[in-house]
Amino acid sequence: MKRFLATLVVLTMCFAMGSAVAETLRVGVSMPTQSLQRWNQDALYLTENLEAAGYEVDLQFADNDATLQLSQVENMIANGANAIVITAVEASSLGTAMDLALQMGVPVIAHDRLIVNTEALSYYASFDNYKVGMVQGQFLIDALGLAEGNGPFNMEIIAGDPGDTNAGYFYAGAMDLLTPFIENGQLVVPSGQTAFDVVATPTWATPVAQARFDTIIAGYYTTGEELHAVLCSNDSTAMGAINALTNAGFTEDNWPFITGQDCDKANMQYIVSGKQAMSVFKDTRTLAARTLSMVKAVLEGSEPEVNDTTTYDNGVKIVPSFLCEPVFGSAANYVELLIDTGYYIEIDGEFFTQDDL
Ligand code: BGC
């Protein structure tokens, strides 16, 4: 009898363990690159949130290589992922992986960046990307006093990666506000470079933005022309402008207003010292929590909360989305926005995340 009971106990434990193993669902998280600060933070918060919710996480970074990302996502599916979270390197280059996800019944959530031309995308969690651009454009209108009729002022534009749908929304949000002032002559773009394709920065990389800005300075600002504003879509491109202006000998006496986005650690130093006028803070903790709630809902067979069902047409369907709120950030409010909320720690003028220390 004792032996029977012991066997029963062991068998019960095995079943319990077996079922526990079988119930651990796996979530693939495909991030674009580690070379831009924010994707390290998104990866960290996504992993923390998913693991705390009991999921196993298969995290991969794609080194900004769309082909690599495609094979990484295909491998995640082959390795049994139950759901996949993707921030696309290129919105339109995930076709065969998305087809596979559809075929295998693996739900896909787009995190921050939309994935286009596919039926397989279940939901999209992002920020209001058009509004990010509006915050940047409105900042320049206020800083230059354009609504009061001031000008003319010289401005140049650095936009984002044309393979990332967000880049077009950022550009449109800002340019829809600024174009009337270009048309009435209060804003002048001496390089003449205003079209999205011309001002775009493939891969969003600082050296790419810097190289283009070096050429603009050499071509249009070497004989005393003033530059009053640089509309940069994010902090990595703003860094390119800052480096180019510094190398060309611009000083605080003739330094332009420079916009950005993300409140990257390196840029925060420039915001505090006045070299970068503003950034747009997008709290990656909020976005990771939103993406987690979408993953949970699709895996539990329920409907996640969305707040936009009209904007994000991916060419095949309008993707139900939750858009978080972007927030204006500058030297005036960064302490309450970033330090008091524990996003960064500031030590001797440098910015760190908890993870850095
Ligand atoms: C994100 C931005 C980021 C950029 C480059 C965009 O898709 O929305 O926050 O600055 O990619 O990483």
CSV table of C-alpha atoms and ligand atoms in Angstrom, one decimal:
chain,number,residue,atom,x,y,z
A,1,MET,CA,0.0,0.0,0.0
A,2,LYS,CA,2.8,2.3,1.0
A,3,ARG,CA,4.6,1.6,-2.3
A,4,PHE,CA,1.4,2.3,-4.2
A,5,LEU,CA,0.9,5.6,-2.4
A,6,ALA,CA,4.5,6.6,-3.1
A,7,THR,CA,4.1,5.8,-6.8
A,8,LEU,CA,0.9,7.7,-6.8
A,9,VAL,CA,2.7,10.8,-5.3
A,10,VAL,CA,5.6,10.5,-7.8
A,11,LEU,CA,3.1,10.2,-10.7
A,12,THR,CA,1.1,13.1,-9.5
A,13,MET,CA,4.3,15.2,-9.3
A,14,CYS,CA,5.3,14.2,-12.8
A,15,PHE,CA,1.9,15.1,-14.2
A,16,ALA,CA,2.0,18.4,-12.3
A,17,MET,CA,5.5,19.2,-13.6
A,18,GLY,CA,4.6,17.9,-17.1
A,19,SER,CA,1.6,20.1,-17.3
A,20,ALA,CA,3.5,23.1,-15.8
A,21,VAL,CA,6.1,22.7,-18.6
A,22,ALA,CA,3.5,22.4,-21.3
A,23,GLU,CA,1.7,25.5,-20.0
A,24,THR,CA,4.7,27.8,-20.1
A,25,LEU,CA,3.9,29.8,-23.3
A,26,ARG,CA,6.8,31.2,-25.3
A,27,VAL,CA,6.8,34.7,-26.7
A,28,GLY,CA,9.3,35.7,-29.4
A,29,VAL,CA,10.5,39.3,-29.2
A,30,SER,CA,12.2,40.6,-32.3
A,31,MET,CA,13.9,44.0,-31.9
A,32,PRO,CA,15.6,46.0,-34.7
A,33,THR,CA,19.0,46.8,-33.3
A,34,GLN,CA,21.0,47.4,-30.1
A,35,SER,CA,22.8,50.3,-31.7
A,36,LEU,CA,20.0,52.8,-31.0
A,37,GLN,CA,19.4,53.3,-27.3
A,38,ARG,CA,15.7,52.9,-27.2
A,39,TRP,CA,15.5,49.3,-28.5
A,40,ASN,CA,17.6,48.1,-25.6
A,41,GLN,CA,15.1,49.7,-23.2
A,42,ASP,CA,12.1,48.4,-25.0
A,43,ALA,CA,13.7,44.9,-25.0
A,44,LEU,CA,14.5,45.2,-21.2
A,45,TYR,CA,11.0,46.3,-20.2
A,46,LEU,CA,9.3,43.8,-22.6
A,47,THR,CA,11.3,40.9,-21.3
A,48,GLU,CA,10.7,41.9,-17.6
A,49,ASN,CA,7.0,42.3,-18.2
A,50,LEU,CA,6.5,39.1,-20.2
A,51,GLU,CA,8.6,37.0,-17.7
A,52,ALA,CA,6.7,38.5,-14.7
A,53,ALA,CA,3.5,37.4,-16.4
A,54,GLY,CA,4.9,33.9,-16.7
A,55,TYR,CA,5.9,33.7,-20.3
A,56,GLU,CA,9.2,32.4,-21.6
A,57,VAL,CA,10.9,35.0,-23.8
A,58,ASP,CA,12.9,34.4,-27.0
A,59,LEU,CA,14.6,37.8,-27.5
A,60,GLN,CA,16.6,38.5,-30.7
A,61,PHE,CA,18.1,41.8,-32.1
A,62,ALA,CA,18.4,42.0,-35.9
A,63,ASP,CA,21.4,44.4,-36.2
A,64,ASN,CA,19.2,46.7,-38.4
A,65,ASP,CA,19.3,43.9,-41.1
A,66,ALA,CA,15.8,43.1,-42.5
A,67,THR,CA,16.9,39.8,-43.9
A,68,LEU,CA,18.4,38.7,-40.6
A,69,GLN,CA,15.2,39.8,-38.8
A,70,LEU,CA,13.1,37.7,-41.3
A,71,SER,CA,15.1,34.6,-40.5
A,72,GLN,CA,15.0,35.2,-36.8
A,73,VAL,CA,11.3,35.5,-36.8
A,74,GLU,CA,10.9,32.4,-38.9
A,75,ASN,CA,13.2,30.6,-36.4
A,76,MET,CA,11.1,31.8,-33.5
A,77,ILE,CA,8.0,30.3,-35.1
A,78,ALA,CA,9.9,27.0,-35.9
A,79,ASN,CA,11.0,26.9,-32.2
A,80,GLY,CA,7.4,26.9,-31.0
A,81,ALA,CA,6.7,30.6,-30.2
A,82,ASN,CA,3.0,31.0,-29.2
A,83,ALA,CA,3.0,34.7,-30.0
A,84,ILE,CA,5.5,37.1,-31.5
A,85,VAL,CA,6.2,40.8,-30.8
A,86,ILE,CA,8.1,42.6,-33.6
A,87,THR,CA,9.6,46.0,-34.0
A,88,ALA,CA,10.3,45.9,-37.7
A,89,VAL,CA,13.6,46.9,-39.3
A,90,GLU,CA,11.7,47.5,-42.5
A,91,ALA,CA,7.9,47.6,-42.4
A,92,SER,CA,7.5,45.7,-45.7
A,93,SER,CA,10.2,43.1,-45.5
A,94,LEU,CA,8.7,40.5,-43.1
A,95,GLY,CA,6.3,38.9,-45.7
A,96,THR,CA,7.3,35.3,-45.6
A,97,ALA,CA,7.7,35.2,-41.8
A,98,MET,CA,4.2,36.8,-41.5
A,99,ASP,CA,2.8,34.2,-43.9
A,100,LEU,CA,4.3,31.5,-41.8
A,101,ALA,CA,2.8,33.0,-38.6
A,102,LEU,CA,-0.6,33.1,-40.2
A,103,GLN,CA,-0.3,29.5,-41.4
A,104,MET,CA,0.9,28.3,-37.9
A,105,GLY,CA,-1.8,30.4,-36.1
A,106,VAL,CA,0.8,32.4,-34.2
A,107,PRO,CA,-0.5,35.9,-33.4
A,108,VAL,CA,1.8,38.8,-34.1
A,109,ILE,CA,1.8,42.2,-32.3
A,110,ALA,CA,3.7,45.1,-33.9
A,111,HIS,CA,5.5,47.0,-31.2
A,112,ASP,CA,6.1,50.7,-31.9
A,113,ARG,CA,6.5,50.3,-35.7
A,114,LEU,CA,3.8,49.1,-38.1
A,115,ILE,CA,4.3,46.0,-40.3
A,116,VAL,CA,2.7,46.5,-43.7
A,117,ASN,CA,1.2,44.4,-46.5
A,118,THR,CA,0.1,41.5,-44.3
A,119,GLU,CA,-3.1,40.0,-42.9
A,120,ALA,CA,-1.1,38.3,-40.1
A,121,LEU,CA,-0.7,41.3,-37.9
A,122,SER,CA,-3.2,41.1,-35.0
A,123,TYR,CA,-2.6,44.4,-33.2
A,124,TYR,CA,-0.3,47.4,-33.0
A,125,ALA,CA,0.9,49.1,-29.9
A,126,SER,CA,2.7,52.4,-30.4
A,127,PHE,CA,2.7,56.1,-29.6
A,128,ASP,CA,0.7,58.7,-31.5
A,129,ASN,CA,3.4,59.1,-34.1
A,130,TYR,CA,1.7,62.0,-36.0
A,131,LYS,CA,1.4,63.8,-32.7
A,132,VAL,CA,5.2,63.4,-32.0
A,133,GLY,CA,5.8,65.4,-35.2
A,134,MET,CA,3.2,68.0,-34.2
A,135,VAL,CA,5.0,68.5,-30.8
A,136,GLN,CA,8.2,69.1,-32.6
A,137,GLY,CA,6.7,71.5,-35.2
A,138,GLN,CA,4.7,73.4,-32.6
A,139,PHE,CA,7.9,73.8,-30.5
A,140,LEU,CA,9.6,75.5,-33.5
A,141,ILE,CA,6.6,77.7,-34.1
A,142,ASP,CA,6.6,78.9,-30.5
A,143,ALA,CA,10.4,79.2,-30.2
A,144,LEU,CA,10.7,81.3,-33.3
A,145,GLY,CA,7.5,83.3,-32.7
A,146,LEU,CA,6.1,82.3,-36.1
A,147,ALA,CA,2.5,82.8,-35.1
A,148,GLU,CA,3.4,86.4,-34.1
A,149,GLY,CA,4.7,87.0,-37.7
A,150,ASN,CA,8.5,86.9,-36.9
A,151,GLY,CA,11.0,85.9,-39.5
A,152,PRO,CA,12.3,85.1,-42.0
A,153,PHE,CA,14.3,82.3,-40.4
A,154,ASN,CA,16.5,79.6,-41.9
A,155,MET,CA,15.6,76.0,-41.2
A,156,GLU,CA,16.9,72.6,-42.3
A,157,ILE,CA,15.2,69.2,-41.9
A,158,ILE,CA,16.4,65.7,-41.0
A,159,ALA,CA,13.8,63.0,-41.1
A,160,GLY,CA,13.9,59.3,-40.3
A,161,ASP,CA,14.3,55.9,-42.0
A,162,PRO,CA,12.0,55.6,-45.0
A,163,GLY,CA,11.6,51.9,-44.3
A,164,ASP,CA,10.0,52.7,-41.0
A,165,THR,CA,6.4,53.9,-41.3
A,166,ASN,CA,6.8,56.0,-38.2
A,167,ALA,CA,9.2,58.3,-40.0
A,168,GLY,CA,6.6,59.4,-42.4
A,169,TYR,CA,4.1,60.2,-39.6
A,170,PHE,CA,6.7,62.2,-37.6
A,171,TYR,CA,7.6,64.2,-40.7
A,172,ALA,CA,3.9,64.8,-41.7
A,173,GLY,CA,3.0,65.9,-38.1
A,174,ALA,CA,5.7,68.5,-38.1
A,175,MET,CA,5.5,69.6,-41.7
A,176,ASP,CA,1.7,70.0,-41.7
A,177,LEU,CA,2.3,72.7,-39.1
A,178,LEU,CA,5.4,74.3,-40.6
A,179,THR,CA,4.6,74.2,-44.3
A,180,PRO,CA,2.3,77.3,-44.2
A,181,PHE,CA,5.3,79.3,-42.8
A,182,ILE,CA,7.5,78.0,-45.6
A,183,GLU,CA,4.9,79.0,-48.1
A,184,ASN,CA,4.5,82.5,-46.7
A,185,GLY,CA,8.3,83.0,-46.5
A,186,GLN,CA,8.7,83.2,-42.7
A,187,LEU,CA,10.6,80.0,-42.9
A,188,VAL,CA,13.3,79.5,-45.5
A,189,VAL,CA,15.1,76.2,-46.3
A,190,PRO,CA,18.3,77.4,-48.0
A,191,SER,CA,19.3,73.9,-49.1
A,192,GLY,CA,15.9,73.5,-50.8
A,193,GLN,CA,15.7,70.0,-49.3
A,194,THR,CA,12.2,69.6,-47.9
A,195,ALA,CA,10.7,66.4,-49.6
A,196,PHE,CA,10.6,63.4,-47.3
A,197,ASP,CA,12.7,61.2,-49.6
A,198,VAL,CA,15.4,63.8,-49.7
A,199,VAL,CA,15.6,64.6,-46.0
A,200,ALA,CA,15.2,60.9,-44.9
A,201,THR,CA,18.0,59.1,-42.9
A,202,PRO,CA,18.2,55.4,-43.8
A,203,THR,CA,18.6,53.3,-40.6
A,204,TRP,CA,18.2,56.5,-38.5
A,205,ALA,CA,21.9,56.3,-37.9
A,206,THR,CA,23.8,59.3,-36.5
A,207,PRO,CA,26.7,59.1,-39.0
A,208,VAL,CA,24.3,59.0,-41.9
A,209,ALA,CA,22.5,62.2,-40.6
A,210,GLN,CA,25.8,63.8,-39.8
A,211,ALA,CA,27.3,63.2,-43.3
A,212,ARG,CA,24.2,64.7,-45.0
A,213,PHE,CA,24.4,67.7,-42.6
A,214,ASP,CA,28.1,68.2,-43.2
A,215,THR,CA,27.2,68.6,-46.9
A,216,ILE,CA,24.4,71.0,-46.2
A,217,ILE,CA,26.6,73.2,-44.0
A,218,ALA,CA,29.4,73.1,-46.6
A,219,GLY,CA,27.0,74.0,-49.4
A,220,TYR,CA,24.8,76.7,-47.8
A,221,TYR,CA,26.2,78.0,-44.5
A,222,THR,CA,29.9,78.8,-45.1
A,223,THR,CA,29.6,82.6,-45.8
A,224,GLY,CA,28.0,83.8,-42.7
A,225,GLU,CA,24.4,82.6,-43.4
A,226,GLU,CA,22.5,82.1,-40.2
A,227,LEU,CA,20.8,78.8,-39.3
A,228,HIS,CA,18.0,79.2,-36.9
A,229,ALA,CA,16.3,75.8,-36.6
A,230,VAL,CA,16.9,72.2,-37.4
A,231,LEU,CA,13.8,70.0,-37.4
A,232,CYS,CA,15.2,66.5,-36.5
A,233,SER,CA,12.8,63.6,-36.2
A,234,ASN,CA,14.6,61.9,-33.3
A,235,ASP,CA,17.6,62.1,-31.0
A,236,SER,CA,20.0,59.9,-33.1
A,237,THR,CA,19.5,62.3,-36.1
A,238,ALA,CA,19.7,65.3,-33.8
A,239,MET,CA,23.0,64.0,-32.7
A,240,GLY,CA,24.2,64.0,-36.3
A,241,ALA,CA,23.2,67.7,-36.7
A,242,ILE,CA,24.9,68.6,-33.3
A,243,ASN,CA,28.1,66.8,-34.4
A,244,ALA,CA,28.2,68.5,-37.8
A,245,LEU,CA,27.5,71.9,-36.4
A,246,THR,CA,30.2,71.5,-33.7
A,247,ASN,CA,32.7,70.4,-36.3
A,248,ALA,CA,31.8,73.3,-38.5
A,249,GLY,CA,32.6,75.8,-35.7
A,250,PHE,CA,29.0,76.8,-34.7
A,251,THR,CA,28.9,78.2,-31.1
A,252,GLU,CA,26.3,79.2,-28.7
A,253,ASP,CA,26.3,82.6,-30.4
A,254,ASN,CA,24.8,81.2,-33.6
A,255,TRP,CA,23.5,77.8,-32.4
A,256,PRO,CA,20.0,76.8,-33.9
A,257,PHE,CA,17.0,75.3,-32.2
A,258,ILE,CA,17.3,71.5,-32.6
A,259,THR,CA,14.4,69.2,-32.0
A,260,GLY,CA,14.5,65.5,-31.2
A,261,GLN,CA,12.6,62.5,-29.8
A,262,ASP,CA,13.2,59.7,-27.3
A,263,CYS,CA,15.1,61.6,-24.6
A,264,ASP,CA,18.1,59.4,-25.3
A,265,LYS,CA,20.8,59.5,-22.5
A,266,ALA,CA,23.4,61.1,-24.6
A,267,ASN,CA,21.0,63.7,-25.9
A,268,MET,CA,19.8,64.6,-22.4
A,269,GLN,CA,23.3,66.1,-21.7
A,270,TYR,CA,22.9,68.4,-24.7
A,271,ILE,CA,19.3,69.3,-23.6
A,272,VAL,CA,20.6,70.3,-20.2
A,273,SER,CA,23.5,72.3,-21.7
A,274,GLY,CA,21.2,73.9,-24.3
A,275,LYS,CA,22.6,72.4,-27.5
A,276,GLN,CA,19.4,70.5,-28.2
A,277,ALA,CA,16.3,72.5,-27.5
A,278,MET,CA,13.8,69.7,-26.9
A,279,SER,CA,12.9,66.1,-27.3
A,280,VAL,CA,9.7,64.1,-27.2
A,281,PHE,CA,9.5,61.6,-24.4
A,282,LYS,CA,7.9,58.3,-25.2
A,283,ASP,CA,7.9,56.2,-22.0
A,284,THR,CA,9.0,52.7,-23.1
A,285,ARG,CA,7.7,51.4,-19.8
A,286,THR,CA,4.2,52.4,-20.7
A,287,LEU,CA,4.5,50.9,-24.2
A,288,ALA,CA,5.9,47.6,-22.9
A,289,ALA,CA,3.0,47.3,-20.5
A,290,ARG,CA,0.6,47.9,-23.4
A,291,THR,CA,2.2,45.3,-25.6
A,292,LEU,CA,2.1,42.8,-22.7
A,293,SER,CA,-1.6,43.4,-22.3
A,294,MET,CA,-2.1,42.7,-26.1
A,295,VAL,CA,0.0,39.5,-25.9
A,296,LYS,CA,-2.0,38.3,-22.9
A,297,ALA,CA,-5.3,39.0,-24.6
A,298,VAL,CA,-4.4,37.2,-27.9
A,299,LEU,CA,-3.1,34.2,-25.9
A,300,GLU,CA,-6.1,34.1,-23.6
A,301,GLY,CA,-8.5,34.5,-26.5
A,302,SER,CA,-9.9,37.9,-25.4
A,303,GLU,CA,-9.9,41.3,-27.0
A,304,PRO,CA,-7.2,43.8,-25.9
A,305,GLU,CA,-8.1,47.4,-25.3
A,306,VAL,CA,-7.5,49.6,-28.4
A,307,ASN,CA,-8.0,53.3,-28.9
A,308,ASP,CA,-7.5,53.7,-32.6
A,309,THR,CA,-9.2,51.8,-35.4
A,310,THR,CA,-8.9,54.2,-38.3
A,311,THR,CA,-5.3,55.4,-38.7
A,312,TYR,CA,-3.0,52.5,-39.3
A,313,ASP,CA,-3.9,51.0,-42.7
A,314,ASN,CA,-1.2,48.5,-43.4
A,315,GLY,CA,-2.2,48.0,-47.0
A,316,VAL,CA,-4.3,44.9,-46.3
A,317,LYS,CA,-6.3,45.9,-43.2
A,318,ILE,CA,-6.7,48.7,-40.7
A,319,VAL,CA,-4.7,47.4,-37.8
A,320,PRO,CA,-6.5,47.9,-34.4
A,321,SER,CA,-4.0,50.0,-32.4
A,322,PHE,CA,-3.4,51.4,-29.0
A,323,LEU,CA,-1.5,54.7,-29.3
A,324,CYS,CA,0.2,56.0,-26.1
A,325,GLU,CA,0.7,59.7,-25.5
A,326,PRO,CA,4.0,61.4,-26.4
A,327,VAL,CA,5.2,64.1,-24.0
A,328,PHE,CA,7.2,67.3,-24.7
A,329,GLY,CA,10.5,67.2,-22.9
A,330,SER,CA,13.1,69.9,-22.3
A,331,ALA,CA,15.6,71.3,-19.8
A,332,ALA,CA,12.6,72.8,-18.0
A,333,ASN,CA,10.8,69.6,-17.2
A,334,TYR,CA,13.2,66.7,-17.5
A,335,VAL,CA,13.6,66.3,-13.7
A,336,GLU,CA,10.0,65.5,-13.1
A,337,LEU,CA,9.6,63.6,-16.4
A,338,LEU,CA,12.7,61.4,-16.3
A,339,ILE,CA,14.5,61.6,-12.9
A,340,ASP,CA,11.6,61.6,-10.5
A,341,THR,CA,9.9,58.8,-12.3
A,342,GLY,CA,13.0,56.6,-12.1
A,343,TYR,CA,13.5,56.5,-15.9
A,344,TYR,CA,17.1,57.8,-15.6
A,345,ILE,CA,19.5,58.6,-12.8
A,346,GLU,CA,21.6,61.8,-13.3
A,347,ILE,CA,25.1,61.7,-11.9
A,348,ASP,CA,27.5,64.7,-12.6
A,349,GLY,CA,25.5,65.7,-15.6
A,350,GLU,CA,25.5,62.2,-17.2
A,351,PHE,CA,22.4,60.1,-17.5
A,352,PHE,CA,22.1,56.4,-16.7
A,353,THR,CA,19.4,53.7,-16.5
A,354,GLN,CA,19.2,51.4,-13.4
A,355,ASP,CA,20.7,48.7,-15.6
A,356,ASP,CA,23.8,50.8,-16.4
A,357,LEU,CA,24.9,51.0,-12.8
B,1,BGC,C1,10.8,55.1,-33.1
B,1,BGC,C2,11.6,56.2,-32.5
B,1,BGC,C3,13.1,56.0,-32.7
B,1,BGC,C4,13.4,55.6,-34.2
B,1,BGC,C5,14.9,55.1,-34.3
B,1,BGC,C6,11.2,54.9,-34.5
B,1,BGC,O1,10.5,53.8,-35.1
B,1,BGC,O2,9.4,55.4,-33.0
B,1,BGC,O3,11.3,56.4,-31.2
B,1,BGC,O4,13.8,57.2,-32.5
B,1,BGC,O5,12.6,54.5,-34.6
B,1,BGC,O6,15.2,54.1,-33.4
